[in-house]
Coordinates of C-alpha atoms in Angstrom, one line a residue:
X10 CA 109.0 95.8 115.5
X11 CA 110.8 97.4 118.8
X12 CA 112.4 94.3 119.8
X13 CA 116.1 94.4 119.6
X14 CA 118.1 92.5 116.6
X15 CA 122.1 91.6 116.6
X16 CA 123.9 91.9 113.4
X17 CA 127.2 90.2 113.1
X18 CA 129.8 90.7 110.1
X19 CA 132.6 88.7 109.6
X20 CA 135.3 89.3 107.2
X21 CA 137.5 86.2 106.2
X22 CA 141.2 86.2 104.6
X23 CA 141.6 86.5 100.9
X24 CA 141.2 83.4 99.3
X25 CA 145.0 81.6 99.0
X26 CA 146.1 83.5 101.7
X27 CA 148.3 82.0 104.4
X28 CA 147.0 81.1 107.8
X29 CA 149.6 83.4 109.3
X30 CA 148.1 86.7 107.1
X31 CA 146.4 89.1 109.3
X32 CA 142.7 89.2 109.5
X33 CA 141.2 92.3 108.0
X34 CA 141.1 95.4 110.6
X35 CA 139.4 99.0 110.5
X36 CA 135.8 99.5 110.6
X37 CA 132.4 98.7 109.1
X38 CA 129.1 100.1 108.5
X39 CA 125.7 98.7 108.0
X40 CA 123.2 100.5 105.7
X41 CA 119.7 100.1 103.9
X42 CA 119.1 100.3 100.6
X43 CA 117.5 103.9 101.1
X44 CA 120.9 104.9 102.6
X45 CA 119.7 104.9 106.3
X46 CA 122.0 103.5 108.9
X47 CA 120.3 101.5 111.5
X48 CA 120.8 103.3 114.9
X49 CA 124.1 101.7 116.4
X50 CA 125.4 100.3 113.2
X51 CA 127.8 102.8 111.9
X52 CA 131.6 102.8 112.5
X53 CA 131.7 99.2 113.8
X54 CA 135.4 98.3 115.0
X55 CA 136.3 94.8 113.4
X56 CA 138.1 92.7 115.9
X57 CA 139.3 89.5 115.0
X58 CA 137.7 89.8 111.7
X59 CA 134.2 90.2 113.1
X60 CA 132.2 93.3 114.1
X61 CA 128.6 93.2 115.9
X62 CA 125.9 95.8 116.1
X63 CA 122.7 95.8 118.1
X64 CA 119.6 97.8 116.8
X65 CA 116.0 97.9 116.4
X66 CA 113.0 99.1 114.0
X67 CA 110.2 101.3 114.6
X68 CA 107.9 100.5 111.7
X69 CA 107.1 97.4 110.2
X70 CA 108.7 96.1 106.4
X71 CA 111.3 94.3 104.7
X72 CA 114.9 96.0 105.5
X73 CA 117.6 95.3 103.1
X74 CA 120.8 95.8 104.5
X75 CA 124.6 95.7 103.3
X76 CA 127.7 96.0 105.2
X77 CA 130.3 98.3 103.4
X78 CA 134.1 98.0 104.5
X79 CA 136.4 100.7 103.7
X80 CA 139.7 98.5 103.9
X81 CA 143.2 98.7 105.5
X82 CA 146.7 98.6 104.3
X83 CA 146.5 94.9 103.5
X84 CA 143.0 94.5 102.3
X85 CA 140.7 96.6 99.7
X86 CA 137.5 97.7 100.6
X87 CA 134.2 95.7 100.1
X88 CA 130.6 95.8 99.9
X89 CA 128.7 92.5 101.3
X90 CA 125.9 90.9 99.8
X91 CA 122.3 91.9 100.5
X92 CA 120.8 90.6 103.4
X93 CA 116.9 90.6 103.9
X94 CA 115.3 91.3 107.7
X95 CA 111.1 91.2 107.6
X96 CA 109.8 93.1 110.4
X97 CA 106.5 92.2 111.6
X98 CA 104.1 94.0 114.0
X99 CA 104.7 93.8 117.7
X100 CA 101.9 91.8 119.7
X101 CA 99.5 93.4 122.1
X102 CA 97.3 92.2 124.6
X103 CA 93.6 93.8 125.3
X104 CA 91.8 93.3 128.5
X105 CA 88.4 94.4 130.1
X106 CA 89.9 95.8 133.4
X107 CA 86.3 97.0 134.7
X108 CA 82.7 97.5 134.2
X109 CA 80.2 100.0 136.1
X110 CA 77.6 99.3 137.7
X111 CA 79.3 95.8 138.8
X112 CA 77.3 92.5 138.9
X113 CA 74.7 94.1 136.2
X114 CA 72.9 96.8 135.3
X115 CA 69.0 97.5 134.1
X116 CA 67.9 98.3 130.9
X117 CA 68.3 101.9 129.8
X118 CA 71.1 102.5 132.6
X119 CA 74.6 103.7 131.0
X120 CA 77.4 101.1 131.3
X121 CA 81.2 102.1 131.7
X122 CA 83.7 99.7 130.4
X123 CA 87.4 100.3 131.2
X124 CA 90.1 98.4 128.7
X125 CA 93.6 98.1 128.7
X126 CA 96.1 97.2 125.7
X127 CA 99.3 96.1 127.1
X128 CA 102.2 96.8 124.2
X129 CA 106.1 97.2 124.4
X130 CA 107.8 100.0 126.7
X131 CA 110.9 100.0 124.0
X132 CA 108.1 100.7 121.0
X133 CA 106.1 103.4 123.4
X134 CA 102.2 102.7 124.0
X135 CA 99.4 101.3 121.6
X136 CA 97.7 104.3 119.9
X137 CA 94.3 104.1 118.3
X138 CA 91.0 103.2 120.0
X139 CA 89.4 99.9 121.1
X140 CA 85.8 98.9 120.2
X141 CA 84.1 97.5 123.2
X142 CA 80.7 95.6 122.9
X143 CA 78.3 94.4 125.0
X144 CA 75.7 91.9 123.2
X145 CA 74.9 93.7 119.9
X146 CA 75.6 97.1 121.3
X147 CA 79.3 98.9 121.2
X148 CA 81.4 102.1 122.1
X149 CA 84.7 102.9 121.1
X150 CA 87.2 103.7 123.8
X151 CA 89.9 106.3 122.6
X152 CA 93.6 105.1 124.3
X153 CA 95.7 107.1 126.4
X154 CA 99.4 106.2 127.4
X155 CA 100.0 104.7 130.7
X156 CA 103.1 106.6 132.0
X157 CA 106.2 104.8 132.6
X158 CA 105.1 101.9 130.6
X159 CA 104.3 100.5 127.3
X160 CA 100.8 100.1 127.7
X161 CA 97.7 102.4 127.3
X162 CA 94.2 102.6 128.6
X163 CA 90.6 103.9 128.2
X164 CA 87.2 103.6 128.5
X165 CA 83.4 104.3 127.2
X166 CA 80.0 104.2 127.7
X167 CA 77.3 101.9 126.2
X168 CA 73.9 103.4 127.0
X169 CA 71.7 101.0 124.5
X170 CA 72.2 97.4 125.6
X171 CA 69.2 95.4 125.3
X172 CA 67.9 93.7 127.9
X173 CA 69.4 89.8 128.7
X174 CA 71.3 87.5 131.0
X175 CA 74.5 86.3 129.8
X176 CA 75.5 89.0 127.3
X177 CA 78.8 88.6 126.1
X178 CA 81.5 91.3 126.3
X179 CA 84.1 91.6 123.9
X180 CA 87.0 94.4 123.5
X181 CA 88.7 94.3 120.3
X182 CA 91.9 96.3 119.5
X183 CA 92.7 96.5 115.5
X184 CA 96.5 97.6 116.1
X185 CA 97.9 100.9 114.6
X186 CA 100.0 99.5 111.9
X187 CA 97.6 101.0 109.3
X188 CA 98.5 104.7 111.2
X189 CA 102.2 104.2 110.8
X190 CA 102.5 102.1 114.1
X191 CA 103.9 99.0 114.9
X192 CA 101.4 97.2 116.9
X193 CA 99.3 94.0 116.0
X194 CA 95.4 93.9 116.9
X195 CA 94.4 91.6 119.6
X196 CA 90.7 90.6 121.6
X197 CA 89.9 90.0 125.2
X198 CA 89.8 86.8 126.5
X199 CA 86.4 85.0 125.4
X200 CA 83.3 83.8 127.8
X201 CA 83.1 87.4 129.7
X202 CA 79.4 88.0 130.3
X203 CA 77.0 90.6 131.7
X204 CA 73.4 90.8 132.8
X205 CA 71.0 93.6 131.7
X206 CA 67.8 93.3 133.6
X207 CA 64.7 94.5 132.0
X208 CA 63.7 98.0 133.3
X209 CA 60.2 98.1 135.6
X210 CA 57.2 99.9 134.5
X211 CA 54.6 101.9 136.2
X212 CA 51.1 101.4 134.6
X213 CA 48.3 103.7 135.7
X214 CA 44.5 104.0 134.7
X215 CA 42.6 107.4 135.2
X216 CA 38.9 108.1 134.1
X217 CA 36.9 111.2 133.7
X218 CA 33.3 111.7 133.2
X219 CA 31.9 112.7 130.1
X220 CA 30.3 116.1 129.6
X221 CA 26.2 115.7 128.9
X222 CA 25.3 117.1 125.6

């Protein structure tokens, strides 16, 4: 998805034609079985019997294309055989960009995590959300586009992380293909950890005198 694709159509002389016979001239158009013409692939001029177009697709799936030729004074029109193109999701990279407080927190203290998902500017920024986990606790970070890039960022707060040292940090982006987008999911790098120290307590003892009966 979003990646540039070049299609080349070649026309040959008719079987048995002399080598001196002219190559087909005119124009050809690529179209899908659904009648949709890929951007940039309409009315392509034949040069030396060839025509090329560059296009891309914004959604996943199998594209079945055919080339249609209208003919010229020496050659009849023709339609090519079907050509199948599988369009898959665009890869992403998910990164934990920041955590507050840095260096560790105390049990019960909110922990804010910032994440980024890198995509492809030609496709637009990834959409959806990223699930961020600290040990067994997690939160969901809604993504917002970073202007001028194909990336997106988000943040969320975990308030219920258990105390413990070396707790694993992870960010998981599920992709957006299920919502009609073109991005695959990705996970942050393994091995990131964070410490949550036990909270201090304050214990006091009070006494009261009993009232005689």
